[in-house]
mmCIF file of C-alpha atoms and ligand atoms in Angstrom:
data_model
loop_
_atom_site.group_PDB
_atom_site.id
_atom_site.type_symbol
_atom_site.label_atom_id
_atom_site.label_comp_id
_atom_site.label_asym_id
_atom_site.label_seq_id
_atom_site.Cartn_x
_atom_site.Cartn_y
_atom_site.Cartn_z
ATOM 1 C CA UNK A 4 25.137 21.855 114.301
ATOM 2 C CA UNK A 5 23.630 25.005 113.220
ATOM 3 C CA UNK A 6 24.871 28.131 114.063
ATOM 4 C CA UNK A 7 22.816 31.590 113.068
ATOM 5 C CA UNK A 8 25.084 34.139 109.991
ATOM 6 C CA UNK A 9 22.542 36.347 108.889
ATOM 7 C CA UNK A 10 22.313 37.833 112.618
ATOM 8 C CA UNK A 11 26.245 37.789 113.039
ATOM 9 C CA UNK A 12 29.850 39.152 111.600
ATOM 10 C CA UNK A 13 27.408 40.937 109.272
ATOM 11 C CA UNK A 14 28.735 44.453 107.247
ATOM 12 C CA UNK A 15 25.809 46.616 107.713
ATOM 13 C CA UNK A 16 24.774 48.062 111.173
ATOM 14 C CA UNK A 17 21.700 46.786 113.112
ATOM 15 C CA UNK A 18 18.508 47.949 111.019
ATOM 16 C CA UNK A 19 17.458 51.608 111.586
ATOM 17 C CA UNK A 20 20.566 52.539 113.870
ATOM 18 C CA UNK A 21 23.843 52.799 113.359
ATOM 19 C CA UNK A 22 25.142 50.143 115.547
ATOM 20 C CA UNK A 23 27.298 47.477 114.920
ATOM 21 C CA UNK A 24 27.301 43.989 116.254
ATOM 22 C CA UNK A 25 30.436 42.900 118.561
ATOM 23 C CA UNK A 26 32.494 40.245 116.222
ATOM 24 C CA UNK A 27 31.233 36.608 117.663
ATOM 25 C CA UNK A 28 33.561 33.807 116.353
ATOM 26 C CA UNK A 29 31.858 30.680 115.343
ATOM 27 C CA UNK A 30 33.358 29.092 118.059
ATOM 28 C CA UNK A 31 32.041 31.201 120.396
ATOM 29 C CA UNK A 32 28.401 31.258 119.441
ATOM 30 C CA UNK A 33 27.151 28.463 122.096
ATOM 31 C CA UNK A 34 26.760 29.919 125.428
ATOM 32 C CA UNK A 35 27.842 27.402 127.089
ATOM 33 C CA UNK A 36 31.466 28.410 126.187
ATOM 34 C CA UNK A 37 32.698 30.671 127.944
ATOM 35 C CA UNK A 38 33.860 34.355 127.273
ATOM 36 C CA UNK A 39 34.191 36.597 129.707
ATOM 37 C CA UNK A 40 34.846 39.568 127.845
ATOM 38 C CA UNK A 41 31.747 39.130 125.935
ATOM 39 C CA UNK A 42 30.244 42.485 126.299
ATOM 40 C CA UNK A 43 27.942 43.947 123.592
ATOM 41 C CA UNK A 44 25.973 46.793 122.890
ATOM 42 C CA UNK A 45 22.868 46.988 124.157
ATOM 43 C CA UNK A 46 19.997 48.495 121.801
ATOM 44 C CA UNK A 47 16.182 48.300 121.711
ATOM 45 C CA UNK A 48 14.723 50.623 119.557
ATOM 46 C CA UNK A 49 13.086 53.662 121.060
ATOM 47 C CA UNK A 50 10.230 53.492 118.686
ATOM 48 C CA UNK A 51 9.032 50.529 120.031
ATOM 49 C CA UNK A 52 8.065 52.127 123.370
ATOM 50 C CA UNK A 53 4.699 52.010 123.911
ATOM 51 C CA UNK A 54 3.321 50.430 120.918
ATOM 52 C CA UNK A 55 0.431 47.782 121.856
ATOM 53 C CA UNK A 56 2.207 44.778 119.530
ATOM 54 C CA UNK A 57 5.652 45.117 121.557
ATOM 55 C CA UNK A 58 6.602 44.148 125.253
ATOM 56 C CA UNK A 59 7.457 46.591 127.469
ATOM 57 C CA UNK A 60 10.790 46.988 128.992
ATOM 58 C CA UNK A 61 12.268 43.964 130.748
ATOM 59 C CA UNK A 62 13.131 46.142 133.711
ATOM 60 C CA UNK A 63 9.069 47.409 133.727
ATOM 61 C CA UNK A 64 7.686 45.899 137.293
ATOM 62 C CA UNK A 65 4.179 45.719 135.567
ATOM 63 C CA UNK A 66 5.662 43.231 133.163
ATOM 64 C CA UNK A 67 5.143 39.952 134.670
ATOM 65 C CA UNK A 68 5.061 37.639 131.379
ATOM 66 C CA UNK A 69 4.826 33.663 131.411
ATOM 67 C CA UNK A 70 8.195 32.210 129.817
ATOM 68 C CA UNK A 71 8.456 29.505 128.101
ATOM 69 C CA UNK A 72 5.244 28.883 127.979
ATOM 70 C CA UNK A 73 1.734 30.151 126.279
ATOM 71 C CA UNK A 74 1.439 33.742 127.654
ATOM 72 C CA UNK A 75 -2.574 34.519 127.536
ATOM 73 C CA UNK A 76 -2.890 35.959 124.010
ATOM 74 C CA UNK A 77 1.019 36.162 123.593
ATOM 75 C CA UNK A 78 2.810 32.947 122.197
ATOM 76 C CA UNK A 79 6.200 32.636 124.433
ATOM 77 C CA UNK A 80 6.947 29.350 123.858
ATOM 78 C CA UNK A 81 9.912 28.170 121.654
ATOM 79 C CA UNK A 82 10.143 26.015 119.002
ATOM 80 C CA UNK A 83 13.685 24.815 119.663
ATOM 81 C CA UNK A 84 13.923 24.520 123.523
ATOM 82 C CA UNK A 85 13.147 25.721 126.897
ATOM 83 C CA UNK A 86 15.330 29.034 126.514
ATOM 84 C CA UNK A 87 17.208 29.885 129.391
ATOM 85 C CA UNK A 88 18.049 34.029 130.969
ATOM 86 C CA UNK A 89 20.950 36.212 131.453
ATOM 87 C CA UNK A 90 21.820 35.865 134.799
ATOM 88 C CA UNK A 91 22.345 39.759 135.507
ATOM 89 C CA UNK A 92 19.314 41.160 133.264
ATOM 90 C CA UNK A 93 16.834 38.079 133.467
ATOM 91 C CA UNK A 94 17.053 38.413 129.557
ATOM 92 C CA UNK A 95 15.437 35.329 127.762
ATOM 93 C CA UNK A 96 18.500 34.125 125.747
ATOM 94 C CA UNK A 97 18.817 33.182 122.075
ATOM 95 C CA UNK A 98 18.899 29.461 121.850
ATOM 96 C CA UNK A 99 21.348 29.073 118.827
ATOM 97 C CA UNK A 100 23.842 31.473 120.806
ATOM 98 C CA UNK A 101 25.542 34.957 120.755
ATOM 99 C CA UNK A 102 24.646 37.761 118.208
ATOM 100 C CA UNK A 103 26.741 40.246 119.060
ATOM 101 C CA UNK A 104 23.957 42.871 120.551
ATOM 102 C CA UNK A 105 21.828 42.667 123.188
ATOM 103 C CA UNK A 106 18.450 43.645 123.968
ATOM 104 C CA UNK A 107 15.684 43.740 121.650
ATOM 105 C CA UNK A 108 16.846 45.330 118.687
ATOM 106 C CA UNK A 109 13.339 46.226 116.481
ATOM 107 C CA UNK A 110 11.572 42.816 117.437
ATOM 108 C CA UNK A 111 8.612 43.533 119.686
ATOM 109 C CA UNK A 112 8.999 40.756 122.089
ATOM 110 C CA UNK A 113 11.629 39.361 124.480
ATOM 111 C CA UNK A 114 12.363 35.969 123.428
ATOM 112 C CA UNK A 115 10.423 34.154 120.187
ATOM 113 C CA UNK A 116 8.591 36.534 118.094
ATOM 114 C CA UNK A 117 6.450 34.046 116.328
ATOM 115 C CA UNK A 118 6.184 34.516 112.343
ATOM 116 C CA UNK A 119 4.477 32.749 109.690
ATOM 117 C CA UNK A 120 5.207 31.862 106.209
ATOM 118 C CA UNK A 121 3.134 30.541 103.305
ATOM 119 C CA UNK A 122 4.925 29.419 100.336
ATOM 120 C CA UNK A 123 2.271 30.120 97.135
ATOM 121 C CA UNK A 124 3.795 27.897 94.590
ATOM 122 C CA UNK A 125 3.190 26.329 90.815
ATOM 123 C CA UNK A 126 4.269 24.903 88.239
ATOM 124 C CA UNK A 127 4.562 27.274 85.444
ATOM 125 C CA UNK A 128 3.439 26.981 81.403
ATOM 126 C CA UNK A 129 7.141 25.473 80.705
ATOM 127 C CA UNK A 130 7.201 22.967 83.689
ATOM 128 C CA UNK A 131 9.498 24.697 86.487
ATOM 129 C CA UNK A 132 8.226 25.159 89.915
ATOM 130 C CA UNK A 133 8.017 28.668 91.246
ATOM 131 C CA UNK A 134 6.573 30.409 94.214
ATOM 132 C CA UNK A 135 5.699 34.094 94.625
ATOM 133 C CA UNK A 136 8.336 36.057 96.342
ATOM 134 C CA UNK A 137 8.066 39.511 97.345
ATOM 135 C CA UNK A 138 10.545 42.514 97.761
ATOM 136 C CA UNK A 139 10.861 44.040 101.902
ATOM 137 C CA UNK A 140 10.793 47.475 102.204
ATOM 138 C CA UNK A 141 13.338 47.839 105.193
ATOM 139 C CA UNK A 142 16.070 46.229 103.748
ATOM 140 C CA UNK A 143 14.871 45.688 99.790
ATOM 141 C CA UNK A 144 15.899 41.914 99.833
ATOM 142 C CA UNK A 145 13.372 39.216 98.107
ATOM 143 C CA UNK A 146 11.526 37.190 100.448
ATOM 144 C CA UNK A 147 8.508 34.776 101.478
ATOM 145 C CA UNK A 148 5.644 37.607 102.146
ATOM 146 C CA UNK A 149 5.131 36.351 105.742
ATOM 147 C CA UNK A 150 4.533 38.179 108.990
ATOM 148 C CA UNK A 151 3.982 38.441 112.635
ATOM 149 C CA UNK A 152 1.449 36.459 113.929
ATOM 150 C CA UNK A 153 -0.730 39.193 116.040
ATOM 151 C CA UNK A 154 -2.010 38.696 119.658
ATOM 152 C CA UNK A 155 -4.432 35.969 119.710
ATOM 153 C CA UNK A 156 -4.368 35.300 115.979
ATOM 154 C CA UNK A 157 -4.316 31.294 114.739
ATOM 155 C CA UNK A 158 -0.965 30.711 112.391
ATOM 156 C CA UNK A 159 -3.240 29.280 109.803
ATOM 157 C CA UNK A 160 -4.769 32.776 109.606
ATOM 158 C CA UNK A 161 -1.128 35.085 109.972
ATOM 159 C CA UNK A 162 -0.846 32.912 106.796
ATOM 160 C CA UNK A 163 -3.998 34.103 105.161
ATOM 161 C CA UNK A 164 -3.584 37.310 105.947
ATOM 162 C CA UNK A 165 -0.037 38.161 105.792
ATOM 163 C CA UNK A 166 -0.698 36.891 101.849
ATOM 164 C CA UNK A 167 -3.294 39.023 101.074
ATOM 165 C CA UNK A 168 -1.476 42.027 102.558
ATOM 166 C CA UNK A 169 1.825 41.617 101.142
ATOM 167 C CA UNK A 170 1.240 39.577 98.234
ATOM 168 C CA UNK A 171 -2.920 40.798 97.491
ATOM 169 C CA UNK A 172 -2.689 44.317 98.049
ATOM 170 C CA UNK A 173 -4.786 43.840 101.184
ATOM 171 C CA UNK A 174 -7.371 42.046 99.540
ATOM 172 C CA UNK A 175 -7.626 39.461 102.041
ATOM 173 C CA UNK A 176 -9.091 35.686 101.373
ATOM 174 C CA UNK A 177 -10.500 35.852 97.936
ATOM 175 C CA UNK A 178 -12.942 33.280 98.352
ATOM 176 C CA UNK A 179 -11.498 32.212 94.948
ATOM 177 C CA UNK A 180 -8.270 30.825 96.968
ATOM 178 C CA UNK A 181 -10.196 29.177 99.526
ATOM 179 C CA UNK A 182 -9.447 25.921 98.106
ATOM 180 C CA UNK A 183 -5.886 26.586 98.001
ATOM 181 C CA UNK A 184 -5.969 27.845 101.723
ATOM 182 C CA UNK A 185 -7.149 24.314 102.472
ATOM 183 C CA UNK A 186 -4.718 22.053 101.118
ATOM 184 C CA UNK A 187 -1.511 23.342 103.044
ATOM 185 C CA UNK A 188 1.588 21.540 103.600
ATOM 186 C CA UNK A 189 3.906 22.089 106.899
ATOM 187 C CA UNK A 190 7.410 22.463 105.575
ATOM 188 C CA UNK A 191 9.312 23.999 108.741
ATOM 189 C CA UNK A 192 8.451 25.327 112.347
ATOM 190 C CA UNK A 193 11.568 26.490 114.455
ATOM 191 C CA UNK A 194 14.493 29.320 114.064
ATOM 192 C CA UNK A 195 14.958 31.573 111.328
ATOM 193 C CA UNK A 196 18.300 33.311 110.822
ATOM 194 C CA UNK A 197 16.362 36.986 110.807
ATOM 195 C CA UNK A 198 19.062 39.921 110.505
ATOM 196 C CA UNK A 199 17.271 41.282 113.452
ATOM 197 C CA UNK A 200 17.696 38.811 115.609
ATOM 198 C CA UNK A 201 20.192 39.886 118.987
ATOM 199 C CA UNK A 202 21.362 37.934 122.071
ATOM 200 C CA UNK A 203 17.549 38.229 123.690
ATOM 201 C CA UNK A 204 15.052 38.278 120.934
ATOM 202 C CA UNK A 205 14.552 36.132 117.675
ATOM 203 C CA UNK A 206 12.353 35.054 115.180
ATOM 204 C CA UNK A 207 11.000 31.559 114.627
ATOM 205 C CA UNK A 208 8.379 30.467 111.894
ATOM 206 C CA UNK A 209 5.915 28.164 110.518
ATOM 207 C CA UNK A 210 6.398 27.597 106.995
ATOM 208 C CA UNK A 211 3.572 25.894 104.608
ATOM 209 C CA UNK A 212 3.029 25.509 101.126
ATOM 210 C CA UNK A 213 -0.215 25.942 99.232
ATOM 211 C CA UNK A 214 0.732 24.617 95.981
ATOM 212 C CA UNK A 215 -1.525 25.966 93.167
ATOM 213 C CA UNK A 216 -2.430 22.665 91.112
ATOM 214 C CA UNK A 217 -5.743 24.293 89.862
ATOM 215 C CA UNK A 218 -5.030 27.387 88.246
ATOM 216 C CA UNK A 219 -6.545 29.336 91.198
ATOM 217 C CA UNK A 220 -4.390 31.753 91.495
ATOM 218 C CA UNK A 221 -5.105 32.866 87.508
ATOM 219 C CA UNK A 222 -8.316 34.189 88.642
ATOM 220 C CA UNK A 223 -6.303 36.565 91.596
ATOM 221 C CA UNK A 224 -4.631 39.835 91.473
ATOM 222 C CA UNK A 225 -0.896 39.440 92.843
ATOM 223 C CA UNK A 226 0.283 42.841 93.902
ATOM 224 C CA UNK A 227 2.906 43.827 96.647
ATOM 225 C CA UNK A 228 1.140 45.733 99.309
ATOM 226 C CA UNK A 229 1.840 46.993 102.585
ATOM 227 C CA UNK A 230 5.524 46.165 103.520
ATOM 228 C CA UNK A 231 6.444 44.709 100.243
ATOM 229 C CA UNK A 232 7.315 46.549 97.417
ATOM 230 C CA UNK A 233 7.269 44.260 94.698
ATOM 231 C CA UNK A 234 6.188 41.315 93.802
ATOM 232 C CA UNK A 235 7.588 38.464 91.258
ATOM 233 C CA UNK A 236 7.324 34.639 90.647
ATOM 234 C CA UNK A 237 11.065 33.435 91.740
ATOM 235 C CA UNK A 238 11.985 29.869 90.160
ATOM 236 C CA UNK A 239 13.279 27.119 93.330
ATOM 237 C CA UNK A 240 16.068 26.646 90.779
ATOM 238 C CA UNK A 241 17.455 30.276 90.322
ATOM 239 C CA UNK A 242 19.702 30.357 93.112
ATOM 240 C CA UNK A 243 18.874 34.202 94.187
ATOM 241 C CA UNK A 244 19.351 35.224 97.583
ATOM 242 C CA UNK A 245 17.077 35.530 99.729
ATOM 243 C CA UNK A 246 15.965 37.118 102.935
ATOM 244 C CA UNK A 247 16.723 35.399 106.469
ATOM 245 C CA UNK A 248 16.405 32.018 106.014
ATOM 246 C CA UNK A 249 14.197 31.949 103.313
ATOM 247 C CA UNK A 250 16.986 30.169 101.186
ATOM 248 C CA UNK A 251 16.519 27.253 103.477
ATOM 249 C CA UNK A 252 12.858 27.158 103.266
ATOM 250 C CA UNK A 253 12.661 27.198 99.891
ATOM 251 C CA UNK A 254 15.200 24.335 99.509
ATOM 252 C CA UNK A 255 12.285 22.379 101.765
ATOM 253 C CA UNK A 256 9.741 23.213 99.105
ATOM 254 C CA UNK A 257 11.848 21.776 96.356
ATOM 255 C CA UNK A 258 12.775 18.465 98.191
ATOM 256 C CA UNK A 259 9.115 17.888 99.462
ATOM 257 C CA UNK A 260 8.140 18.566 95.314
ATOM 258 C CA UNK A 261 10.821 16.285 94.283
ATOM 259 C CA UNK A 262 9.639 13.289 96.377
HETATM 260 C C1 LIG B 14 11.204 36.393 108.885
HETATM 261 O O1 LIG B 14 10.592 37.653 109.002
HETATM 262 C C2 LIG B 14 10.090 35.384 108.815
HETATM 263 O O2 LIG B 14 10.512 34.229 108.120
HETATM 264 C C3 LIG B 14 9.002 36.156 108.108
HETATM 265 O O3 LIG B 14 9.121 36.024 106.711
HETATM 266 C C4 LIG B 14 9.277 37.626 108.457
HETATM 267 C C5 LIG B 14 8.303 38.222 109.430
HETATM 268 O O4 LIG B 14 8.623 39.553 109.722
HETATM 269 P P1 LIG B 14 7.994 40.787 108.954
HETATM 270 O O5 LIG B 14 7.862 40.408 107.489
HETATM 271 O O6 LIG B 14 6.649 41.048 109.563
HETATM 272 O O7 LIG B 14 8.944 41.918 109.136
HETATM 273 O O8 LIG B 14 12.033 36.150 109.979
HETATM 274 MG MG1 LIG B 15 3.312 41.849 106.850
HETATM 275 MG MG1 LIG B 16 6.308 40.591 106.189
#
């Protein structure tokens, strides 16, 4: 029975603010327990107001969005369940429980904001397997160079592209990798444990591996690029931390080697 750390009981306050989360005890993470004192802060950031990738306020009357389902361009579907709403502020609630903050924090969307992860992996000269991990900028931890998938876009491409942003220095889909591209392997689709998550916005993924059997990727540039900083081949056997969930993901990628 899973319950979400990264998003909870953490030190730091709430990326970009100075907020910190109310204290949720693991027992009190489900919502179906009840806790009538629960009462956290509520914070979306102001920056998102207005910006064409985020929703607008839940309280907006033009906002008339399809839960729990496929939203025109707009994935609102879940992964995990059919997520359920704050009775008082119609809020689409987190499905692995309390946070400690409510509203949207930085995410753009009320409810599942839909990510995508590709895994770039090989075996290197002295036989370990490795995977190219890149540093974030907003909070300098090591991490899958995955994204948002945008309005309308196909995960298969978020993949693509979120690669050759982070991981290329935005040069996107070297035909060079198209054979890689092709030969994908779904690891993971559901929750990640994002530090941004709060009480009515999340993250959830789709994680795949492209495992470089071919050498490909010697003929390639890797350089961080737009929201990473750096860039480095990690070994699955290090043991370094990683952002979110990423941990998780890459214990996936060493299990589904290993078989
Ligand atoms: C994580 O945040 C996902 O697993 C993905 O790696 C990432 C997407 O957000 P940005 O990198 O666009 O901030 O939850
Ligand atoms: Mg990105
Ligand atoms: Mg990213």
């Amino acid at each position: 029975n899973f319950v979400h750390q990264k998003c909870r009981n953490v030190e730091v306050p709430y990326l970009g603010s100075k907020i910190h989360r109310t204290l949720v005890p693991d027992e009190f993470v489900k919502w179906n327990r009840e806790w009538t004192e629960y009462k956290p802060q509520v914070h979306t950031d102001p920056k998102l107001k207005g910006q064409a990738w985020a929703d607008p306020d839940i309280s907006d009357k033009s906002f008339q969005p399809s839960w729990n389902a496929v939203d025109g361009k707009i994935n609102r579907a879940s992964f995990i369940c059919q997520y359920a709403f704050d009775q008082s502020t119609l809020c689409p609630l987190n499905p692995i429980g309390r946070t400690g903050l409510a509203g949207r924090g930085v995410l753009g969307r009320w409810g599942p904001n839909h990510a995508a992860d590709p895994i770039v992996s090989r075996i290197s000269d002295d036989g370990h397997l490795e995977f190219v991990a890149i540093q974030r900028r907003d909070n300098s931890e090591w991490a899958i160079p995955g994204g948002m998938v945008d309005a309308g876009e196909e995960v298969s491409q978020t993949l693509k592209r979120e690669f050759g942003e982070e991981a290329m220095h935005g040069v996107i889909d070297k035909e060079s990798l198209e054979e890689l591209w092709n030969c994908g392997k779904e690891l993971y689709r559901g929750y990640v444990d994002d530090p941004r998550n709060t009480d009515n916005a999340w993250m959830e993924t789709v994680v795949v591996n492209f495992h470089d059997t071919k050498g490909l990727l010697k003929n390639v540039k890797l350089q961080a690029g737009d929201d990473a900083t750096s860039l480095r081949w990690i070994r699955v056997d290090s043991k370094e931390p990683l952002y979110a969930s990423h941990s998780h993901f890459i214990d996936l990628l060493k299990a589904s080697h290993s078989a």
